[in-house]
Coordinates of C-alpha atoms and ligand atoms in Angstrom, one line a residue:
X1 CA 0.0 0.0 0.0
X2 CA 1.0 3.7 -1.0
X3 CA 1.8 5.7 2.4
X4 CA -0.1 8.7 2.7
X5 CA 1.9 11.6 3.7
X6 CA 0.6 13.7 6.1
X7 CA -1.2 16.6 5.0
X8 CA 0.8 20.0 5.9
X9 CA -1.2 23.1 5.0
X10 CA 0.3 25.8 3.3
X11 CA 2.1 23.4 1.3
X12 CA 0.0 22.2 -1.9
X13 CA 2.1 24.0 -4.6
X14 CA 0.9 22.9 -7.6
X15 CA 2.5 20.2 -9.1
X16 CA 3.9 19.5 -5.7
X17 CA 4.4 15.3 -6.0
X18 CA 3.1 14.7 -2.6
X19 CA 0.1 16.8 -2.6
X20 CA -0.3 18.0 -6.7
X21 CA -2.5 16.0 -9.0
X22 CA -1.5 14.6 -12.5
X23 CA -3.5 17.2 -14.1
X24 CA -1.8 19.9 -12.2
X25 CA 1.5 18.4 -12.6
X26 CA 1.4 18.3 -16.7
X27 CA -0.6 21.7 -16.8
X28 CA 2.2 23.0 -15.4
X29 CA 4.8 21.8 -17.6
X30 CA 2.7 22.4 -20.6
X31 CA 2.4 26.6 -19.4
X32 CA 6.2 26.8 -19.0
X33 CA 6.5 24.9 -22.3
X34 CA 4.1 27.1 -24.1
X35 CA 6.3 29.7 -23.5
X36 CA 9.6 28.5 -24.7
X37 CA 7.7 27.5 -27.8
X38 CA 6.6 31.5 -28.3
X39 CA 3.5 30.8 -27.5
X40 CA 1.1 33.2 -25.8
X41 CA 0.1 33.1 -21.9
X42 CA -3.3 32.8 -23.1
X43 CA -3.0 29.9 -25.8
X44 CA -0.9 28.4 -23.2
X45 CA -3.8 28.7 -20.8
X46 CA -6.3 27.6 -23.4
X47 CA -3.8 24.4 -24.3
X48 CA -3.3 23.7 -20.3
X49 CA -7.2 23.4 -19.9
X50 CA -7.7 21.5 -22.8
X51 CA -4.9 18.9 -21.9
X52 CA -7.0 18.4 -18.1
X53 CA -10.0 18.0 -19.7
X54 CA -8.8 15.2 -22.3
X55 CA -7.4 13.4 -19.2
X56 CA -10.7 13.0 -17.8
X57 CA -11.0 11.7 -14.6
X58 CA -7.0 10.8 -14.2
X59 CA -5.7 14.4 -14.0
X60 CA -7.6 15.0 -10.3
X61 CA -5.8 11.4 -9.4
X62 CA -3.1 12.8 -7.0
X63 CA 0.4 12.4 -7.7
X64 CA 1.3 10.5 -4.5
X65 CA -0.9 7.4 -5.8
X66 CA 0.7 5.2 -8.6
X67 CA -0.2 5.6 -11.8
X68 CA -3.7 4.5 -12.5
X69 CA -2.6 1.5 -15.1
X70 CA 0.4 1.1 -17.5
X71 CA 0.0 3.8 -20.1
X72 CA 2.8 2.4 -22.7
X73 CA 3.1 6.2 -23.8
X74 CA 6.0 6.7 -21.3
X75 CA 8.2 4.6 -19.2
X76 CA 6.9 5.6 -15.9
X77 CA 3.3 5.5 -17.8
X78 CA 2.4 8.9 -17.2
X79 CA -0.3 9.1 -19.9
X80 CA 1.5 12.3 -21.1
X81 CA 4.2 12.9 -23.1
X82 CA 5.7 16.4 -24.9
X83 CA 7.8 16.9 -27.6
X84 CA 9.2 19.9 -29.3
X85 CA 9.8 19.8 -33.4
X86 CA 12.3 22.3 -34.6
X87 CA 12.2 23.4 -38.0
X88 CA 15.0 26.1 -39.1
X89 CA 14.8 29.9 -38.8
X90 CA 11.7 29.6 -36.4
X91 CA 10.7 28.3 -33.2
X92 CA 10.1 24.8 -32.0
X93 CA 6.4 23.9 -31.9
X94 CA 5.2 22.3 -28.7
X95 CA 2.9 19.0 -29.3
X96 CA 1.9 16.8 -26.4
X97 CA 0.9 13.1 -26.9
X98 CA -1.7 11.9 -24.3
X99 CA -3.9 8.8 -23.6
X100 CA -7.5 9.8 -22.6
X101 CA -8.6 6.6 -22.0
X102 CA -5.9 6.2 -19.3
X103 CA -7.4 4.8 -16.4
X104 CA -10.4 2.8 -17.7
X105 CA -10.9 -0.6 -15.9
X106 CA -10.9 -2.1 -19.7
X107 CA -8.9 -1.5 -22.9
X108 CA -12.8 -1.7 -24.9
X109 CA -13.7 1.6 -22.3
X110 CA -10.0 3.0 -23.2
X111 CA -10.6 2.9 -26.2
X112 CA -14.5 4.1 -26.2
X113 CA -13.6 7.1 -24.0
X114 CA -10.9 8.0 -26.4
X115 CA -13.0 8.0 -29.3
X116 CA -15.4 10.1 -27.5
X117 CA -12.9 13.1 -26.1
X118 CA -11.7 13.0 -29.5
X119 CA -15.5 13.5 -31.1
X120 CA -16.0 16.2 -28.8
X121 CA -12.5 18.1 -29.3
X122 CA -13.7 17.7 -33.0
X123 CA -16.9 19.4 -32.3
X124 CA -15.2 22.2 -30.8
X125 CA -13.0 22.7 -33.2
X126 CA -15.1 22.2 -36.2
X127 CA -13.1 19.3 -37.7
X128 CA -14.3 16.1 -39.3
X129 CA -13.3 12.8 -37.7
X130 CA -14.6 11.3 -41.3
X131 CA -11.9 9.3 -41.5
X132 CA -11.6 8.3 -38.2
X133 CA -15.2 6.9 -37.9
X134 CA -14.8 4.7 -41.3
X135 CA -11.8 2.8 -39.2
X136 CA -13.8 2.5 -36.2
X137 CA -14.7 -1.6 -36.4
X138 CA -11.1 -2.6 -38.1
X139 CA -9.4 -0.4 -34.6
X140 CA -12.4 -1.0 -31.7
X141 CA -13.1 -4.6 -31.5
X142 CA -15.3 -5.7 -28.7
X143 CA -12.3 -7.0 -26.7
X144 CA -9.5 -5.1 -28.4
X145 CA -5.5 -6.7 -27.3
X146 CA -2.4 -4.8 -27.5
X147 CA -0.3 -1.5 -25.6
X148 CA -2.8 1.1 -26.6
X149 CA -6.5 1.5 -27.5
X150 CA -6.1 5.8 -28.7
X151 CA -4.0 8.0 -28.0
X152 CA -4.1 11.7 -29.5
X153 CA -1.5 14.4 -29.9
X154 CA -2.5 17.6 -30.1
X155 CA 0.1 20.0 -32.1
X156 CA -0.2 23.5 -29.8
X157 CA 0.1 26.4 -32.7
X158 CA -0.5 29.7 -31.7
X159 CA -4.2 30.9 -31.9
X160 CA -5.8 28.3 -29.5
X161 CA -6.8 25.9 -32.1
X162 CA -4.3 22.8 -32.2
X163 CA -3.8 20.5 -35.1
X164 CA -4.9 17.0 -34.1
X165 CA -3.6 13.4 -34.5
X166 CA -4.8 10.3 -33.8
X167 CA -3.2 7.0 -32.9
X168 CA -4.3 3.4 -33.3
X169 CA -3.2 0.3 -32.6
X170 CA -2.8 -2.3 -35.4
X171 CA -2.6 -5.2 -32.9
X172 CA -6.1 -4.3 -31.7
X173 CA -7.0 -7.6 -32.7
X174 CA -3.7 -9.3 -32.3
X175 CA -0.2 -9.0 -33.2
X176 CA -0.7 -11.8 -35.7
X177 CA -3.5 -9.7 -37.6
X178 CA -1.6 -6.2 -37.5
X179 CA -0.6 -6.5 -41.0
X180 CA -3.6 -7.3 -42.2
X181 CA -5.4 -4.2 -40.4
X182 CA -2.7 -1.6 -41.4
X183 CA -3.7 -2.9 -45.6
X184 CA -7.5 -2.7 -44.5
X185 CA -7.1 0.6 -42.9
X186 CA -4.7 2.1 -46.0
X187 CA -7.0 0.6 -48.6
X188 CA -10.2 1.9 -47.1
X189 CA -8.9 5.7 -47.0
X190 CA -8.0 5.3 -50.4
X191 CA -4.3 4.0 -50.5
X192 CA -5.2 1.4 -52.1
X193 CA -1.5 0.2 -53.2
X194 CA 0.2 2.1 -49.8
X195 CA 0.7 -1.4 -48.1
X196 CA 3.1 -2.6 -50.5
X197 CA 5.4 0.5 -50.7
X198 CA 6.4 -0.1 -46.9
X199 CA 9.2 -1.7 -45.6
X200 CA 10.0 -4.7 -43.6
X201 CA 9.8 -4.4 -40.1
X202 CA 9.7 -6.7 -37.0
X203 CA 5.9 -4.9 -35.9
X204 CA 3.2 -2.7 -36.7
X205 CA 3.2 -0.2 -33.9
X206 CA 1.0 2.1 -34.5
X207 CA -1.7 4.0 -37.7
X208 CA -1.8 7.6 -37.5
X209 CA -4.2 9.9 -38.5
X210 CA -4.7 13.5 -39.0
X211 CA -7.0 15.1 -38.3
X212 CA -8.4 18.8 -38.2
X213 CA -7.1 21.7 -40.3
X214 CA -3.9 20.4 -42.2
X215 CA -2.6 21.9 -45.6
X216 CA -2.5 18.0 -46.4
X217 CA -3.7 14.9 -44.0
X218 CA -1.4 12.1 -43.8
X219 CA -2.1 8.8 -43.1
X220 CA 0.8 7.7 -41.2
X221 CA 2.3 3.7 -40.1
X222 CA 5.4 3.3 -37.8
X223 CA 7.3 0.2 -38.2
X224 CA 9.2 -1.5 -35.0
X225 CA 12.9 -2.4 -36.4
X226 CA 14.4 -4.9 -33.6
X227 CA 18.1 -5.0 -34.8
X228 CA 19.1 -2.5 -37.5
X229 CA 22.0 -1.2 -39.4
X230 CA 22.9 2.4 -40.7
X231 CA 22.6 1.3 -44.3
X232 CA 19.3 -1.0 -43.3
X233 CA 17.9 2.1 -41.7
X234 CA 18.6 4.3 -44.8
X235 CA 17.1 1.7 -47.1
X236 CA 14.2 1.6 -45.1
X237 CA 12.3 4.6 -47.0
X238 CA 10.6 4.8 -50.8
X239 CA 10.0 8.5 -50.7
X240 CA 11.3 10.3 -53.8
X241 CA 13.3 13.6 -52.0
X242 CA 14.0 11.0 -48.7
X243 CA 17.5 11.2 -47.0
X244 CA 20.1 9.5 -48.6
X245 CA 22.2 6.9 -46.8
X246 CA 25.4 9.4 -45.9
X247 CA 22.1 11.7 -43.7
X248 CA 20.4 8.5 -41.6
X249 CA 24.4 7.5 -41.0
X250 CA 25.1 10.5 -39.4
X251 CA 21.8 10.8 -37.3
X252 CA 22.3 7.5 -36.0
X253 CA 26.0 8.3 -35.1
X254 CA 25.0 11.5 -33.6
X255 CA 22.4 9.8 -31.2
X256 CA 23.5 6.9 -30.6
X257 CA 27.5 6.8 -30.7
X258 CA 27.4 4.3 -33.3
X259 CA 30.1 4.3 -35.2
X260 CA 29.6 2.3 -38.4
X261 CA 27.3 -0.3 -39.5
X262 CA 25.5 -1.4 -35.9
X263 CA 24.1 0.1 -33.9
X264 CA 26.0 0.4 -30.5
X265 CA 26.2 2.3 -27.3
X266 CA 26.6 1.1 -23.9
X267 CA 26.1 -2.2 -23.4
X268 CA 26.4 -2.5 -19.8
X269 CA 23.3 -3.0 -17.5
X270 CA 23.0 -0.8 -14.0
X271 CA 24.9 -4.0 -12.6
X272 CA 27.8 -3.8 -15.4
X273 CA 26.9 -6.9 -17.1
X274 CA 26.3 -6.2 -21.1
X275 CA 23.0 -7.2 -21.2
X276 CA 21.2 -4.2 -22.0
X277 CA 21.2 -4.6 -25.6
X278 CA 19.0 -6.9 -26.0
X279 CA 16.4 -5.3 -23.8
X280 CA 17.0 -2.1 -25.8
X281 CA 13.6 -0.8 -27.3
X282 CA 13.8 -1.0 -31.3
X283 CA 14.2 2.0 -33.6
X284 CA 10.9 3.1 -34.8
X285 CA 10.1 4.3 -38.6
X286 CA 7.2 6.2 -40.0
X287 CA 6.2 6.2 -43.6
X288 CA 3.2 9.0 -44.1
X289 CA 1.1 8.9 -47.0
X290 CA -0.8 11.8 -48.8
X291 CA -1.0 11.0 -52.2
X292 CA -4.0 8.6 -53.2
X293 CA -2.6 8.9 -56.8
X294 CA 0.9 7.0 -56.1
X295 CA 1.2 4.2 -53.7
X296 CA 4.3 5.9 -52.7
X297 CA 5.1 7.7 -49.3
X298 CA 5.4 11.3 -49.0
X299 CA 7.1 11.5 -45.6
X300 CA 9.6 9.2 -43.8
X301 CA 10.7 10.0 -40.0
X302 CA 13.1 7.8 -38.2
X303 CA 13.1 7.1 -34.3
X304 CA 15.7 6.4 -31.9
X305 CA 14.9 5.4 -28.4
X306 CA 18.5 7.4 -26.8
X307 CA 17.2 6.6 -23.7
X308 CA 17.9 2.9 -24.4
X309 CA 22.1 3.6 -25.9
X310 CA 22.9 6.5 -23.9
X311 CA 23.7 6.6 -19.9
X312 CA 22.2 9.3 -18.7
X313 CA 20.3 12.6 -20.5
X314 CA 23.3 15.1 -19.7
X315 CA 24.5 13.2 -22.9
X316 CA 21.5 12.7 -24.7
X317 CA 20.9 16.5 -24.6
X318 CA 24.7 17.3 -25.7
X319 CA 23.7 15.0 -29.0
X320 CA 20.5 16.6 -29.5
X321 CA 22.4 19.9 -29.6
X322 CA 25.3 18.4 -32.0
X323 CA 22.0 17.1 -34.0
X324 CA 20.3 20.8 -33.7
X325 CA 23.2 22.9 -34.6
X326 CA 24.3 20.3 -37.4
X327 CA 20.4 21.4 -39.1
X328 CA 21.0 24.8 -38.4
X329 CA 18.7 25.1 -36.0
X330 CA 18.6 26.8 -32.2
X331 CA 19.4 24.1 -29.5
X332 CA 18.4 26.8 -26.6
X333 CA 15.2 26.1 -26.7
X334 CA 15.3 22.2 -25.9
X335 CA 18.0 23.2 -22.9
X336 CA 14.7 25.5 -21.4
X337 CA 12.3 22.6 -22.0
X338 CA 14.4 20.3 -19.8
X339 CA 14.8 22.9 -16.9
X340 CA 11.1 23.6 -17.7
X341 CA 9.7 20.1 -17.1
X342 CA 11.7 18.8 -13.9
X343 CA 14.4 20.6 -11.6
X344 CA 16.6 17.3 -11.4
X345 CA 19.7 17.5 -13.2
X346 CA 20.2 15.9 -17.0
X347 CA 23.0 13.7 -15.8
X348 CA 20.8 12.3 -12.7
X349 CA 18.5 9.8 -15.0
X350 CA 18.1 8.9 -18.3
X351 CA 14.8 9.1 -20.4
X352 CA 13.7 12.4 -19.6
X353 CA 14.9 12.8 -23.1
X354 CA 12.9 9.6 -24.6
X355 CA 13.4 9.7 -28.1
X356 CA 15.3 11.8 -30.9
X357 CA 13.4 12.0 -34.5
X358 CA 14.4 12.6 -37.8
X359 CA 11.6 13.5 -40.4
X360 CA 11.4 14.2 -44.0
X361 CA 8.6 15.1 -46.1
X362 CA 7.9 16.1 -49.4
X363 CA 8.5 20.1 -49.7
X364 CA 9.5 21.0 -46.2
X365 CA 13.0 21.6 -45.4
X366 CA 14.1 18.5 -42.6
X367 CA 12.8 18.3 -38.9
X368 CA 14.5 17.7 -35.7
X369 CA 11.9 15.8 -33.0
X370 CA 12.5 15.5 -29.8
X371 CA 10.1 13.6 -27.0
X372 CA 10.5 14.9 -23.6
X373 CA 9.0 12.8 -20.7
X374 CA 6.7 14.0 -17.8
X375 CA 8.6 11.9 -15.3
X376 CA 5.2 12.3 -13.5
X377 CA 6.1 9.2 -11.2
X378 CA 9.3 8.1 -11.6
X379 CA 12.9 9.3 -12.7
X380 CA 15.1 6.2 -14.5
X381 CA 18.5 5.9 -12.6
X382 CA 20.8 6.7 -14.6
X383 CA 23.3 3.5 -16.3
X384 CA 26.8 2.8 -15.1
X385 CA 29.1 3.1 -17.8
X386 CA 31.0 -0.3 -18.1
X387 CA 34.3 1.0 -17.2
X388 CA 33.0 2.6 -14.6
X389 CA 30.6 -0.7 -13.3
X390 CA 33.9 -2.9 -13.6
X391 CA 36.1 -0.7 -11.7
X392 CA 33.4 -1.1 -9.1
X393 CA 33.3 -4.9 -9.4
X394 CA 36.8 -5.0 -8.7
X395 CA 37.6 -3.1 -5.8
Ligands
LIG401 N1 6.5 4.9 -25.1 C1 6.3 4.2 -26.3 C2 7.7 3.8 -26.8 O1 8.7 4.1 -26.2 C3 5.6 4.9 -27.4 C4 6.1 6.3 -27.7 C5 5.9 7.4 -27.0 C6 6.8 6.6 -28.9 N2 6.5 8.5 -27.7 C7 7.1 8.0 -28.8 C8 7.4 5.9 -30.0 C9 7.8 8.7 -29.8 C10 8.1 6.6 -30.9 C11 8.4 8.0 -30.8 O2 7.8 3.1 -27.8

């Protein structure tokens, strides 16, 4: 059983993890992110509110309880998670990634409640979920399996009206039928040919929609890849302007240390041992689709997991700078999103950085993602280096 603290007025800061709720907790972040983004206090208010609300009945759960199931949208599975996308010559745009489902005593009422905050965001904002609805029995099966039921990210541009995504799970109705329900799902928005333009992977992770007011929609899959090389990961793509093989090279040297065709780091566990590589979570790609005309992708991001190949996030945000300044772009403002989110230092876990993306698409200059974790519940220790872990073993 959780120990209750004993309540001391006066001291319910907000956000406070012994007496602050979830809601209160990632509001927070979100208003001090908002404004490293450029965004106004009053869009950052408007976004804050709208967060809360998507949570539902979660955010008033209070921080000191344990999370109320395994969200698989973050390690500690805060059902929250922010990234900032940096384009060049202007500033990041803030997007947060959250589960409104999280907390429902079954993935079917997951799932239900997430089509339903979704619908009413939708109303709101005038958008259609048109596309949304015509997936709804291949995605919402009465007893739906897998690590997610909905999730929705909400992209937080200036003006109070985000752009909207939502995320489905192919292995709603088993791993073994994932493929099958991403080529349903393509087919029936129209891609009729999409299926065979992506590559091999080891898993369908997830089918992404936009939706809302986009100069062009995608339809987007991401692709688990277990083990992969710097020339696999550069094959992995069919877009016509993608990156060539010299580009994914360097972005998975940058992030990971790699040096040349595998993908390396440290292999020690927290006990020295070099086990951690098999436990490593795969690189992820996405392939997005616009065009109904060509079965061809229009967009191809790649994923790494630095949380997983670096030992703590004081070097996963020095490579996210190299990254930033290789593109040209302003690392500052990822440095003020760390400080922003938690008052630990970088070098005292790992994961607070989760991710580091790479995205092309058709007629925009390249993107630099990168996922920044709530750490609403719990900080990962950071990993002993193996040098480090052995000269402890053999004092
Ligand atoms: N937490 C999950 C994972 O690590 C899903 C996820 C959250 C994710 N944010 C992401 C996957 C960003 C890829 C990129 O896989």
């Amino acid at each position: 059983m959780t120990a209750v603290p004993p309540h001391i007025p006066g001291a319910e800061s907000i956000g406070d993890p012994d007496t602050g709720t979830l809601g209160e907790h990632t509001a927070r972040q979100l208003l001090r992110l908002g404004g490293i983004a450029g965004l106004s206090a009053t869009d950052s208010k408007v976004y804050a509110r709208t967060l809360v609300e998507a949570l539902g009945p979660v955010a008033d759960r209070p921080l000191r309880l344990p999370p109320a199931d395994d969200s698989f949208i973050s390690d500690d599975h805060t059902p929250v998670e922010f990234s900032l996308s940096f384009e060049p010559g202007t500033a990041p745009t803030l997007r947060v990634l959250l589960e409104p489902g999280a907390g429902a005593p079954d993935p079917a009422e997951n799932g239900r409640t997430g089509l339903r905050v979704l619908r009413r965001l939708a109303d709101r904002w005038g958008f259609s979920t048109g596309r949304l609805d015509e997936l709804e029995d291949l995605f919402f099966p009465p007893a739906p399996k897998g690590p997610l039921a909905l999730w929705c990210a909400l992209e937080l541009r200036p003006g109070g009206v985000p752009r909207v995504k939502a995320y489905l799970n192919p292995a709603a109705n088993g791993a073994k039928n994932a493929a099958r329900t991403v080529r349903k799902a393509l087919k029936r928005l129209g891609h009729r040919h999409a299926f065979k333009s992506l590559p091999d992977g080891d898993r369908h992770l997830f089918f992404a929609l936009d939706l809302g007011d986009w100069a062009e929609p995608r339809v987007k899959v991401y692709l688990a890849h277990q083990e992969l090389s710097a020339p696999q990961a550069a094959g992995l793509t069919q877009m016509a302007d993608g990156p060539d093989a010299g580009e994914i090279e360097e972005f998975l040297r940058i992030t990971t240390g790699a040096d040349g065709d595998g993908v390396t780091g440290p292999d020690a566990g927290a006990d020295g041992r070099p086990a951690r590589r098999l436990m490593r979570r795969p690189l992820q790609s996405c392939h997005a689709f616009t065009d109904r005309q060509t079965s061809l992708p229009t967009g191809f991001t790649l994923y790494v997991p630095v949380r997983d190949h670096l030992p703590h996030d004081g070097e996963a945000l020095a490579r996210a700078t190299d990254l930033l300044k290789r593109y040209g772009m302003d690392p500052a403002p990822l440095h003020h999103a760390l400080a922003a989110v938690t008052s630990r230092q970088p070098e005292d876990g790992v994961g607070l950085v989760a991710y580091l993306g790479l995205a092309h698409q058709e007629g925009r200059p390249p993107r630099i993602m990168t996922y920044i974790s709530s750490e609403a519940y719990e900080v990962r220790p950071p990993a002993v280096p193996r040098a480090e872990a052995a000269a402890v073993a053999g004092r």
